[in-house]
Amino acid sequence: MTELLGGIEAGGTKFVCAIGTSDGQVLREVRFPTTTPDETIGRALEFFAAETAGGKSISALGVAAFGPVDPHPGSPTYGFITTTPKPGWAQTDFLGRLRREISVPMAFDTDVNAAALGEGRWGAARGLTTFVYLTIGTGIGGGVIAEGHLLHGLIHPEIGHMRLDHDWRRDPFPGTCPYHGDCMEGLACGPAIAERWGQGGQHLPPDHPAWELEAGYLAQALQSLACILSPQRIIMGGGVMDKPGLLSRVREKTLAYLNGYVQHPAVLEEIDSYIVRPGLGSQAGVLGAIALAETAIQRA
Amino acid sequence: MTELLGGIEAGGTKFVCAIGTSDGQVLREVRFPTTTPDETIGRALEFFAAETAGGKSISALGVAAFGPVDPHPGSPTYGFITTTPKPGWAQTDFLGRLRREISVPMAFDTDVNAAALGEGRWGAARGLTTFVYLTIGTGIGGGVIAEGHLLHGLIHPEIGHMRLDHDWRRDPFPGTCPYHGDCMEGLACGPAIAERWGQGGQHLPPDHPAWELEAGYLAQALQSLACILSPQRIIMGGGVMDKPGLLSRVREKTLAYLNGYVQHPAVLEEIDSYIVRPGLGSQAGVLGAIALAETAIQRA
């Protein structure tokens, strides 16, 4: 019998809970809004309890959470959502609550690290050992697999907060980041586009100057990521990337910024498979959580 | 009897060859200028042949080379210095030449990755699993250990070529990088300081405005590195960092740029041990090569 794996994609606005298999199939799934920790984690527990009663008992559970989180097993706050500004959620012992009710091996990480893991397992980065998963949406985040390992380091990457070159004459918008103003997220996330141009990106046509500027900022970030992480591939998820034409502009500008410096055919000759969309589409998050569940079994 | 390890620090201007031990002691060392590949690699071979004749036979050899290099065992050009502009050295089969004359396990990597490895083994990053070694000198480079593994990815990191925020009104200097103009290296390497101010950094007093600007650029880079790699420590080597007062300015400005975002006591409360000088000083390079030799034994 195929082993069943549970996954929770805990986003800031919605939760997705699912049961799937190690070949990347999702068998059952439920989605509900993120409210208080008590209520939302409670609904997740109800889902798994009902599935278990229905004969679908999971062997492991992966939790992919909005951050910042503590992803370090062994730390006293492992499995906590830590300093989030989201009301009610700061210092939430997310994993502890789950462990009191479900007795299977569990793994806990950021939503973007989990998405990277899932893309490496079943999606756009199969077979690769070093790559980045970016999401460009309400915020900007990134997960990193480095030499086959999820990158945590001191805490975990916060890729959206790198510096970019901000030409104030061309773009006087000061950025939306409450910490850094014009870091990558401050200049290029969805709300930054909306504030700068007075309307959301979904209403701006593909030939609007917003997209030339956006592609330039994202390409700058990709130059830095290519030089710092030396990834074999960069995956660009998130709602902002759905804009027709944006991905190809980003590819073109990244090549222009790198200017031949990274002399590898993967970059110079195959940019369309170096900078790509997620292979798992809207399931990247929850399949990432299921991929985390697999790592919990391997570790147990 | 203690096992002897050989190391070659192959720099663009000088070679250092040494024999040492796995406790990080250098027993014998020779230095000579980098001329042609034939002559320079020949002198390295002569050193090890003479030491072997004198009873000091090495069990493994590590080679830490200026780059770009191919550090991927299994690749047809593993152990080559690849696309360097240095006359005569492009596409040099460095490791192949050594292997024809010396029959011990060998490992080959960039000078900065080796230095990172050495600092992790015996220097400023002992016990850490994720950290960066930067060198700020004639060029700017960096080596990365990520979750206990040397980071190579597609090729290897080229940290000096990340983007910074360049305020042209404050600093109209266009940068020295032939590929990117005002990337990190273009704005902040030793020759950039010399060209911008009309004299080398060694002649500019510690209160010269050059250092305020330099510290700002380096701190921007450290903000991006902290957010992308989530390192447990950042080690800053290279001649430019010898300027009195520069390191403390970099620490101060990095804290200001991060602005409390990376909420970990290692950053918020212990910046003096988060951003540090190399623990191995001028031996970081050759001890890095010796640390590489150790990895060759483990792999053999």
Coordinates of C-alpha atoms in Angstrom, one line a residue:
Chain A
M1 CA 0.0 0.0 0.0
T2 CA 1.2 3.5 -0.8
E3 CA 2.3 5.5 2.2
L4 CA 0.2 8.6 2.7
L5 CA 1.8 11.9 3.5
G6 CA 0.2 15.0 5.1
G7 CA 1.0 18.6 4.1
I8 CA -0.1 21.9 5.5
E9 CA 0.6 25.0 3.5
A10 CA 0.1 27.7 6.1
G11 CA -0.1 31.0 4.2
G12 CA -0.8 34.4 5.7
T13 CA -4.2 34.6 4.0
K14 CA -5.2 30.9 3.5
F15 CA -4.3 27.4 4.7
V16 CA -4.2 24.4 2.3
C17 CA -4.2 21.0 4.0
A18 CA -3.7 17.9 1.8
I19 CA -3.0 14.2 1.8
G20 CA -0.7 12.9 -0.9
T21 CA 1.8 10.3 -1.9
S22 CA 5.5 10.2 -2.5
D23 CA 4.9 10.3 -6.3
G24 CA 3.6 13.8 -5.9
Q25 CA -0.1 13.1 -6.2
V26 CA -2.5 15.1 -4.1
L27 CA -5.5 12.8 -3.1
R28 CA -7.5 15.1 -0.8
E29 CA -7.2 18.8 -0.2
V30 CA -9.1 21.4 1.8
R31 CA -8.6 25.2 1.8
F32 CA -9.7 27.8 4.4
P33 CA -8.9 31.3 5.4
T34 CA -6.2 32.1 7.9
T35 CA -7.9 33.6 11.0
T36 CA -6.5 33.1 14.6
P37 CA -3.9 30.5 15.3
D38 CA -6.3 28.5 17.5
E39 CA -9.1 28.4 15.0
T40 CA -6.9 27.9 11.9
I41 CA -4.6 25.2 13.3
G42 CA -7.8 23.7 14.8
R43 CA -9.4 23.3 11.4
A44 CA -6.2 21.7 10.1
L45 CA -6.3 19.2 12.9
E46 CA -10.0 18.4 12.2
F47 CA -9.1 17.7 8.5
F48 CA -6.5 15.2 9.4
A49 CA -8.6 13.6 12.1
A50 CA -11.5 13.2 9.7
E51 CA -9.3 11.7 7.0
T52 CA -7.8 9.3 9.5
A53 CA -11.3 8.2 10.6
G54 CA -12.1 7.7 6.9
G55 CA -9.1 5.3 6.7
K56 CA -6.6 7.8 5.3
S57 CA -4.0 7.7 8.1
I58 CA -0.8 9.7 7.3
S59 CA 2.7 8.4 8.0
A60 CA 4.3 11.9 8.3
L61 CA 3.3 15.6 8.2
G62 CA 5.1 18.5 6.6
V63 CA 4.3 22.1 7.5
A64 CA 5.2 24.9 5.2
A65 CA 4.6 28.2 7.0
F66 CA 4.6 31.9 6.3
G67 CA 7.5 33.4 8.3
P68 CA 9.7 34.3 9.8
V69 CA 9.8 30.8 11.4
D70 CA 12.3 28.8 13.4
P71 CA 13.2 25.8 11.2
H72 CA 16.0 24.4 13.3
P73 CA 15.2 21.0 14.9
G74 CA 16.7 21.1 18.3
S75 CA 16.1 24.8 18.9
P76 CA 13.7 25.5 21.8
T77 CA 11.4 27.4 19.5
Y78 CA 11.6 24.9 16.6
G79 CA 8.3 25.0 14.7
F80 CA 7.3 28.4 15.9
I81 CA 6.2 31.3 13.8
T82 CA 8.3 33.9 15.4
T83 CA 8.3 37.7 14.8
T84 CA 5.6 38.0 12.2
P85 CA 3.6 41.3 12.3
K86 CA 0.5 39.3 11.5
P87 CA -1.9 39.9 14.5
G88 CA -2.1 37.0 16.9
W89 CA 0.5 34.9 15.2
A90 CA 3.8 36.1 16.7
Q91 CA 5.6 33.5 18.8
T92 CA 3.0 30.8 17.9
D93 CA 4.1 27.2 18.7
F94 CA 2.6 25.9 15.5
L95 CA 4.3 22.5 15.5
G96 CA 3.8 22.0 19.2
R97 CA 0.1 22.3 18.8
L98 CA 0.1 19.7 16.0
R99 CA 2.3 17.3 17.9
R100 CA 0.0 17.3 20.9
E101 CA -2.8 15.9 18.6
I102 CA -1.0 13.9 15.8
S103 CA 1.7 11.3 16.5
V104 CA 3.7 11.0 13.3
P105 CA 7.1 12.4 12.3
M106 CA 6.8 16.0 11.3
A107 CA 9.0 18.6 9.5
F108 CA 8.6 22.3 9.5
D109 CA 10.0 25.0 7.3
T110 CA 9.3 28.2 5.5
D111 CA 6.7 28.1 2.7
V112 CA 9.3 29.1 0.1
N113 CA 11.9 26.5 1.3
A114 CA 9.2 23.9 1.1
A115 CA 8.1 25.0 -2.4
A116 CA 11.8 24.8 -3.4
L117 CA 11.9 21.2 -2.0
G118 CA 8.7 20.3 -3.9
E119 CA 10.0 21.8 -7.2
G120 CA 13.2 19.8 -6.7
R121 CA 11.2 16.6 -6.0
W122 CA 8.5 16.7 -8.7
G123 CA 8.6 20.1 -10.5
A124 CA 10.9 22.4 -12.4
A125 CA 14.2 21.5 -10.6
R126 CA 14.1 17.7 -10.7
G127 CA 17.6 16.4 -10.5
L128 CA 19.2 19.7 -9.6
T129 CA 21.3 20.2 -6.4
T130 CA 21.5 24.0 -6.2
F131 CA 18.6 26.2 -7.1
V132 CA 16.3 29.0 -5.9
Y133 CA 12.6 29.3 -5.7
L134 CA 11.3 32.9 -5.7
T135 CA 7.8 34.1 -5.2
I136 CA 6.9 37.6 -6.4
G137 CA 3.5 38.5 -4.9
T138 CA 2.2 40.4 -1.9
G139 CA 5.7 40.0 -0.6
I140 CA 8.9 38.6 -2.1
G141 CA 10.5 35.5 -0.7
G142 CA 12.8 32.8 -1.7
G143 CA 13.8 29.3 -0.8
V144 CA 17.2 27.8 -1.5
I145 CA 18.5 24.3 -2.0
A146 CA 22.3 24.4 -1.8
E147 CA 24.3 21.3 -2.8
G148 CA 21.2 19.2 -2.1
H149 CA 20.3 20.7 1.3
L150 CA 17.6 23.1 2.3
L151 CA 19.5 26.3 3.2
H152 CA 18.7 27.6 6.7
G153 CA 22.0 29.0 8.1
L154 CA 21.4 31.4 10.9
I155 CA 17.6 31.5 10.5
H156 CA 16.5 31.1 6.8
P157 CA 16.9 33.2 3.7
E158 CA 14.9 36.4 3.4
I159 CA 15.8 36.9 -0.2
G160 CA 13.2 39.7 -0.7
H161 CA 15.2 42.0 1.5
M162 CA 18.4 42.2 -0.6
R163 CA 19.5 45.6 -2.0
L164 CA 18.9 46.7 -5.6
D165 CA 20.2 49.6 -7.5
H166 CA 17.5 52.2 -7.2
D167 CA 17.7 55.1 -9.7
W168 CA 15.6 57.8 -8.0
R169 CA 15.6 60.0 -11.1
R170 CA 14.0 57.3 -13.1
D171 CA 11.8 55.9 -10.3
P172 CA 11.1 58.3 -7.4
F173 CA 8.9 55.8 -5.6
P174 CA 10.5 55.3 -2.2
G175 CA 9.5 51.6 -1.8
T176 CA 7.1 49.9 0.5
C177 CA 9.3 47.9 2.9
P178 CA 8.8 49.1 6.5
Y179 CA 12.3 48.0 7.3
H180 CA 14.4 49.0 4.2
G181 CA 12.2 51.2 2.0
D182 CA 13.7 50.3 -1.4
C183 CA 15.0 46.8 -0.9
M184 CA 13.9 44.2 -3.6
E185 CA 10.5 43.6 -1.9
G186 CA 10.0 47.3 -1.3
L187 CA 10.5 48.1 -5.0
A188 CA 9.1 45.1 -6.8
C189 CA 6.4 43.3 -4.8
G190 CA 2.7 43.5 -5.9
P191 CA 1.8 46.3 -3.5
A192 CA 4.8 48.4 -4.6
I193 CA 3.5 48.2 -8.2
A194 CA 0.0 49.2 -7.1
E195 CA 1.2 52.1 -5.0
R196 CA 3.7 53.4 -7.6
W197 CA 1.2 53.4 -10.5
G198 CA -2.1 54.0 -8.6
Q199 CA -3.6 50.7 -9.6
G200 CA -2.9 47.0 -9.1
G201 CA -0.6 45.2 -11.6
Q202 CA -3.5 43.1 -12.8
H203 CA -5.1 46.2 -14.3
L204 CA -1.9 47.4 -16.0
P205 CA -1.6 46.2 -19.6
P206 CA 1.5 44.2 -20.6
D207 CA 2.9 47.2 -22.5
H208 CA 2.6 49.6 -19.5
P209 CA 6.0 51.1 -18.4
A210 CA 5.4 49.4 -15.1
W211 CA 6.6 46.1 -16.5
E212 CA 9.8 47.4 -18.0
L213 CA 10.7 48.8 -14.6
E214 CA 9.6 45.6 -12.8
A215 CA 11.6 43.4 -15.1
G216 CA 14.6 45.5 -14.5
Y217 CA 14.4 45.2 -10.7
L218 CA 13.8 41.5 -10.9
A219 CA 16.7 41.0 -13.3
Q220 CA 19.0 43.0 -11.0
A221 CA 18.0 40.6 -8.2
L222 CA 18.7 37.6 -10.5
Q223 CA 22.1 39.0 -11.3
S224 CA 23.0 39.0 -7.6
L225 CA 21.4 35.6 -7.0
A226 CA 23.3 34.1 -9.9
C227 CA 26.6 35.5 -8.6
I228 CA 26.1 34.7 -4.9
L229 CA 24.4 31.3 -5.0
S230 CA 25.6 30.0 -8.4
P231 CA 22.2 28.3 -8.9
Q232 CA 21.6 25.7 -11.7
R233 CA 18.2 27.2 -12.2
I234 CA 16.0 30.0 -10.8
I235 CA 12.3 29.4 -10.5
M236 CA 10.0 32.4 -10.4
G237 CA 6.6 31.9 -8.8
G238 CA 4.0 34.3 -7.4
G239 CA 1.1 36.2 -8.8
V240 CA 3.1 39.1 -10.2
M241 CA 4.9 36.7 -12.6
D242 CA 1.6 35.8 -14.2
K243 CA 1.7 39.0 -16.2
P244 CA 2.1 38.1 -19.9
G245 CA 5.6 39.0 -21.2
L246 CA 7.1 39.7 -17.8
L247 CA 9.1 36.4 -17.6
S248 CA 10.7 36.9 -21.0
R249 CA 11.6 40.5 -20.2
V250 CA 13.3 39.3 -17.0
R251 CA 15.3 36.7 -18.9
E252 CA 16.4 39.3 -21.5
K253 CA 17.4 41.8 -18.9
T254 CA 19.2 39.3 -16.7
L255 CA 21.3 38.3 -19.6
A256 CA 22.1 42.0 -20.3
Y257 CA 23.0 42.6 -16.6
L258 CA 25.2 39.5 -16.4
N259 CA 26.8 40.6 -19.7
G260 CA 28.5 37.3 -20.4
Y261 CA 30.2 37.1 -17.0
V262 CA 28.7 33.7 -15.9
Q263 CA 30.3 31.7 -18.8
H264 CA 28.2 28.6 -18.7
P265 CA 25.9 27.3 -21.5
A266 CA 23.0 27.0 -19.0
V267 CA 23.0 30.8 -18.8
L268 CA 24.5 31.9 -22.2
E269 CA 22.6 29.5 -24.4
E270 CA 19.6 28.2 -22.5
I271 CA 18.2 31.2 -20.5
D272 CA 14.6 29.9 -21.1
S273 CA 15.4 26.8 -19.0
Y274 CA 17.6 28.8 -16.6
I275 CA 14.9 31.2 -15.5
V276 CA 11.6 29.4 -15.4
R277 CA 8.0 29.3 -13.9
P278 CA 7.2 26.7 -11.2
G279 CA 6.6 23.2 -12.5
L280 CA 3.9 22.5 -9.9
G281 CA 1.9 25.7 -10.5
S282 CA -0.6 26.5 -7.8
Q283 CA 0.2 23.2 -6.0
A284 CA 3.9 24.1 -5.4
G285 CA 3.0 25.2 -1.8
V286 CA 1.1 22.1 -0.7
L287 CA 3.3 19.7 -2.6
G288 CA 6.2 21.4 -0.9
A289 CA 4.7 20.6 2.5
I290 CA 4.2 17.0 1.4
A291 CA 7.9 16.9 0.3
L292 CA 8.8 18.1 3.8
A293 CA 6.8 15.2 5.2
E294 CA 9.0 12.8 3.2
T295 CA 12.1 14.4 4.8
A296 CA 10.5 13.8 8.2
I297 CA 10.3 10.1 7.5
Q298 CA 13.9 10.0 6.3
R299 CA 15.1 11.7 9.4
A300 CA 12.9 9.6 11.8
Chain B
M1 CA 53.2 9.4 12.5
T2 CA 51.2 12.4 11.6
E3 CA 49.9 12.4 8.0
L4 CA 51.3 15.2 5.8
L5 CA 49.1 17.2 3.6
G6 CA 50.2 19.4 0.6
G7 CA 48.6 22.6 -0.4
I8 CA 49.0 25.0 -3.3
E9 CA 47.6 28.5 -3.0
A10 CA 47.6 29.5 -6.7
G11 CA 47.1 33.3 -6.8
G12 CA 47.2 35.5 -9.8
T13 CA 50.4 37.2 -8.6
K14 CA 52.0 34.6 -6.4
F15 CA 52.0 30.9 -5.6
V16 CA 52.3 29.5 -2.1
C17 CA 53.1 25.8 -1.7
A18 CA 53.1 24.2 1.7
I19 CA 53.2 21.0 3.6
G20 CA 51.1 20.9 6.8
T21 CA 49.2 18.7 9.1
S22 CA 45.5 18.1 9.9
D23 CA 45.8 20.2 13.0
G24 CA 46.4 23.2 10.8
Q25 CA 50.2 23.6 11.3
V26 CA 52.3 24.6 8.3
L27 CA 55.6 22.8 8.4
R28 CA 57.3 23.9 5.2
E29 CA 56.3 26.7 2.8
V30 CA 57.7 28.3 -0.3
R31 CA 56.4 31.4 -2.2
F32 CA 57.2 32.4 -5.8
P33 CA 55.7 34.7 -8.4
T34 CA 53.0 33.5 -10.9
T35 CA 54.5 33.5 -14.3
T36 CA 53.6 31.1 -17.1
P37 CA 51.6 27.9 -16.2
D38 CA 54.5 25.7 -17.3
E39 CA 57.0 27.4 -15.2
T40 CA 54.9 28.1 -12.2
I41 CA 53.3 24.7 -11.9
G42 CA 56.7 23.3 -12.6
R43 CA 58.1 25.1 -9.5
A44 CA 55.3 23.7 -7.4
L45 CA 56.1 20.2 -8.6
E46 CA 59.8 20.7 -7.8
F47 CA 58.9 21.8 -4.2
F48 CA 56.9 18.7 -3.5
A49 CA 59.5 16.4 -5.2
A50 CA 62.2 17.9 -3.1
E51 CA 60.2 17.6 0.1
T52 CA 59.4 13.9 -0.8
A53 CA 63.1 13.2 -1.4
G54 CA 63.7 14.8 2.0
G55 CA 61.3 12.3 3.7
K56 CA 58.2 14.6 3.7
S57 CA 55.9 12.6 1.5
I58 CA 52.3 14.0 1.3
S59 CA 49.2 11.8 1.6
A60 CA 47.0 14.3 -0.4
L61 CA 47.2 17.6 -2.2
G62 CA 44.7 20.5 -2.2
V63 CA 44.8 23.2 -4.9
A64 CA 43.2 26.6 -4.2
A65 CA 43.3 28.5 -7.5
F66 CA 42.4 31.9 -8.8
G67 CA 39.4 31.6 -11.0
P68 CA 37.2 31.1 -12.7
V69 CA 37.9 27.4 -12.3
D70 CA 36.0 24.2 -12.9
P71 CA 35.6 22.7 -9.4
H72 CA 33.2 19.8 -10.4
P73 CA 34.8 16.4 -10.0
G74 CA 33.5 14.3 -12.9
S75 CA 33.4 17.2 -15.4
P76 CA 35.8 16.9 -18.4
T77 CA 37.4 20.1 -17.4
Y78 CA 37.6 19.5 -13.6
G79 CA 40.7 21.1 -12.3
F80 CA 41.1 23.6 -15.1
I81 CA 41.5 27.3 -14.7
T82 CA 38.9 28.3 -17.4
T83 CA 38.1 31.7 -18.8
T84 CA 40.6 33.9 -16.9
P85 CA 41.8 37.0 -18.7
K86 CA 45.3 36.3 -17.2
P87 CA 47.7 35.9 -20.2
G88 CA 48.6 32.2 -20.8
W89 CA 46.3 30.8 -18.1
A90 CA 43.0 30.4 -19.9
Q91 CA 41.9 26.7 -20.2
T92 CA 44.9 25.5 -18.3
D93 CA 44.6 21.9 -17.1
F94 CA 46.2 22.7 -13.7
L95 CA 45.2 19.5 -11.9
G96 CA 46.0 17.3 -14.9
R97 CA 49.6 18.5 -14.9
L98 CA 49.9 17.8 -11.2
R99 CA 48.3 14.3 -11.5
R100 CA 50.8 13.3 -14.1
E101 CA 53.6 13.8 -11.6
I102 CA 52.2 13.2 -8.2
S103 CA 50.1 10.1 -7.3
V104 CA 48.0 11.1 -4.3
P105 CA 44.3 12.1 -3.9
M106 CA 43.8 15.7 -4.9
A107 CA 41.0 18.3 -4.5
F108 CA 40.7 21.5 -6.5
D109 CA 38.6 24.6 -5.8
T110 CA 38.6 28.3 -5.9
D111 CA 41.0 30.2 -3.6
V112 CA 38.1 31.7 -1.7
N113 CA 36.1 28.5 -1.3
A114 CA 39.3 26.9 0.1
A115 CA 39.9 29.9 2.4
A116 CA 36.3 29.4 3.7
L117 CA 37.0 25.7 4.2
G118 CA 40.2 26.5 6.1
E119 CA 38.5 29.2 8.3
G120 CA 35.8 26.6 9.1
R121 CA 38.4 24.0 10.0
W122 CA 40.8 26.1 12.1
G123 CA 39.9 29.8 11.9
A124 CA 37.1 32.2 12.5
A125 CA 34.3 29.9 11.6
R126 CA 35.1 26.7 13.6
G127 CA 31.9 24.8 14.4
L128 CA 29.7 26.8 12.0
T129 CA 27.8 25.2 9.1
T130 CA 26.8 28.2 7.0
F131 CA 29.1 31.1 6.5
V132 CA 30.8 33.4 3.9
Y133 CA 34.5 34.2 3.4
L134 CA 34.9 37.5 1.5
T135 CA 38.1 39.0 0.2
I136 CA 38.2 42.7 -0.6
G137 CA 41.4 43.4 -2.5
T138 CA 42.5 43.8 -6.1
G139 CA 39.3 42.0 -6.9
I140 CA 36.4 41.0 -4.7
G141 CA 35.5 37.3 -4.3
G142 CA 33.8 35.1 -1.8
G143 CA 33.6 31.4 -0.8
V144 CA 30.5 29.9 0.8
I145 CA 30.0 27.0 3.1
A146 CA 26.2 26.2 3.0
E147 CA 24.8 23.6 5.5
G148 CA 28.3 22.1 5.9
H149 CA 29.0 21.9 2.1
L150 CA 31.2 24.0 -0.2
L151 CA 28.9 25.8 -2.5
H152 CA 29.5 25.3 -6.1
G153 CA 26.1 25.1 -7.8
L154 CA 26.4 25.8 -11.6
I155 CA 30.1 26.8 -11.4
H156 CA 31.0 28.6 -8.1
P157 CA 30.0 31.8 -6.5
E158 CA 31.2 35.1 -7.9
I159 CA 30.1 37.2 -5.0
G160 CA 32.0 40.3 -6.1
H161 CA 29.7 40.7 -9.1
M162 CA 26.4 41.3 -7.2
R163 CA 24.6 44.6 -7.7
L164 CA 24.7 47.4 -5.2
D165 CA 22.7 50.6 -4.9
H166 CA 24.9 53.2 -6.7
D167 CA 23.9 56.8 -6.0
W168 CA 25.5 58.6 -8.9
R169 CA 24.9 62.1 -7.4
R170 CA 27.0 61.1 -4.3
D171 CA 29.5 59.0 -6.2
P172 CA 29.8 59.8 -9.9
F173 CA 32.6 57.2 -10.3
P174 CA 31.3 54.7 -12.9
G175 CA 33.1 51.6 -11.4
T176 CA 35.9 49.5 -12.7
C177 CA 34.3 46.2 -13.6
P178 CA 34.8 45.5 -17.4
Y179 CA 31.6 43.4 -17.3
H180 CA 29.2 45.3 -15.0
G181 CA 30.8 48.7 -14.4
D182 CA 29.3 49.4 -10.9
C183 CA 28.8 46.0 -9.4
M184 CA 30.3 45.4 -6.0
E185 CA 33.8 44.8 -7.3
G186 CA 33.5 47.7 -9.7
L187 CA 32.7 50.1 -6.9
A188 CA 34.5 48.7 -3.9
C189 CA 37.7 46.8 -4.9
G190 CA 41.1 48.3 -4.2
P191 CA 41.7 49.6 -7.8
A192 CA 38.2 51.3 -7.6
I193 CA 39.3 53.2 -4.5
A194 CA 42.6 54.2 -6.2
E195 CA 40.9 55.3 -9.4
R196 CA 38.1 57.2 -7.7
W197 CA 40.4 59.2 -5.3
G198 CA 43.5 59.4 -7.5
Q199 CA 45.6 57.5 -5.0
G200 CA 45.7 54.0 -3.5
G201 CA 43.7 53.2 -0.3
Q202 CA 47.0 52.7 1.6
H203 CA 47.7 56.4 1.2
L204 CA 44.3 57.6 2.2
P205 CA 44.0 58.4 6.0
P206 CA 41.3 56.6 8.0
D207 CA 39.2 59.8 8.2
H208 CA 39.2 60.3 4.4
P209 CA 35.7 60.3 2.9
A210 CA 36.8 57.3 0.8
W211 CA 36.2 55.0 3.8
E212 CA 32.7 56.2 4.6
L213 CA 31.8 55.5 1.0
E214 CA 33.6 52.1 1.0
A215 CA 32.0 51.0 4.3
G216 CA 28.6 51.9 2.8
Y217 CA 29.1 49.7 -0.3
L218 CA 30.5 46.8 1.7
A219 CA 27.6 47.1 4.2
Q220 CA 25.1 47.0 1.3
A221 CA 26.7 43.8 0.1
L222 CA 26.5 42.4 3.6
Q223 CA 22.8 43.2 3.8
S224 CA 22.2 41.2 0.6
L225 CA 24.4 38.4 1.7
A226 CA 22.7 38.2 5.1
C227 CA 19.3 38.1 3.5
I228 CA 20.2 35.6 0.7
L229 CA 22.6 33.1 2.4
S230 CA 21.5 33.6 6.0
P231 CA 25.1 33.0 7.2
Q232 CA 26.0 32.4 10.8
R233 CA 29.1 34.6 10.3
I234 CA 30.7 36.7 7.6
I235 CA 34.5 36.8 7.4
M236 CA 36.1 39.8 5.7
G237 CA 39.6 39.2 4.4
G238 CA 41.8 41.0 1.8
G239 CA 44.1 44.0 1.9
V240 CA 41.5 46.7 1.8
M241 CA 40.1 45.5 5.1
D242 CA 43.4 46.3 6.8
K243 CA 42.5 50.0 6.9
P244 CA 42.1 50.9 10.6
G245 CA 38.5 51.6 11.4
L246 CA 37.0 50.2 8.2
L247 CA 35.7 47.0 9.8
S248 CA 33.9 48.8 12.6
R249 CA 32.3 51.2 10.1
V250 CA 31.1 48.2 8.1
R251 CA 29.6 46.6 11.1
E252 CA 27.8 49.8 12.1
K253 CA 26.4 50.4 8.6
T254 CA 25.3 46.8 8.1
L255 CA 23.3 47.0 11.3
A256 CA 21.8 50.3 10.0
Y257 CA 20.9 48.8 6.6
L258 CA 19.4 45.6 8.1
N259 CA 17.5 47.9 10.5
G260 CA 16.5 45.1 12.9
Y261 CA 15.1 42.8 10.2
V262 CA 17.2 39.8 10.9
Q263 CA 16.0 39.3 14.4
H264 CA 18.7 37.0 15.8
P265 CA 21.0 37.9 18.7
A266 CA 24.0 36.9 16.6
V267 CA 23.2 40.0 14.5
L268 CA 21.4 42.3 16.9
E269 CA 23.6 41.8 19.9
E270 CA 26.9 40.4 18.7
I271 CA 27.7 42.1 15.5
D272 CA 31.5 42.1 16.4
S273 CA 31.5 38.3 16.2
Y274 CA 29.0 38.2 13.3
I275 CA 31.3 40.3 10.9
V276 CA 34.9 39.4 11.6
R277 CA 38.4 39.3 10.1
P278 CA 39.9 35.9 9.1
G279 CA 41.2 33.8 12.0
L280 CA 44.1 32.4 9.9
G281 CA 45.4 35.8 8.7
S282 CA 47.8 35.6 5.8
Q283 CA 47.8 31.8 6.1
A284 CA 44.1 31.5 5.2
G285 CA 44.9 30.8 1.6
V286 CA 47.5 28.0 2.0
L287 CA 45.7 26.5 5.0
G288 CA 42.6 26.5 2.9
A289 CA 44.5 24.4 0.3
I290 CA 45.6 22.1 3.1
A291 CA 42.0 21.8 4.2
L292 CA 41.0 20.8 0.7
A293 CA 43.7 18.1 0.8
E294 CA 41.9 16.7 3.8
T295 CA 38.6 16.5 1.8
A296 CA 40.4 14.6 -0.9
I297 CA 41.4 11.9 1.6
Q298 CA 37.8 11.7 2.9
R299 CA 36.5 11.3 -0.6
A300 CA 39.2 8.8 -1.7

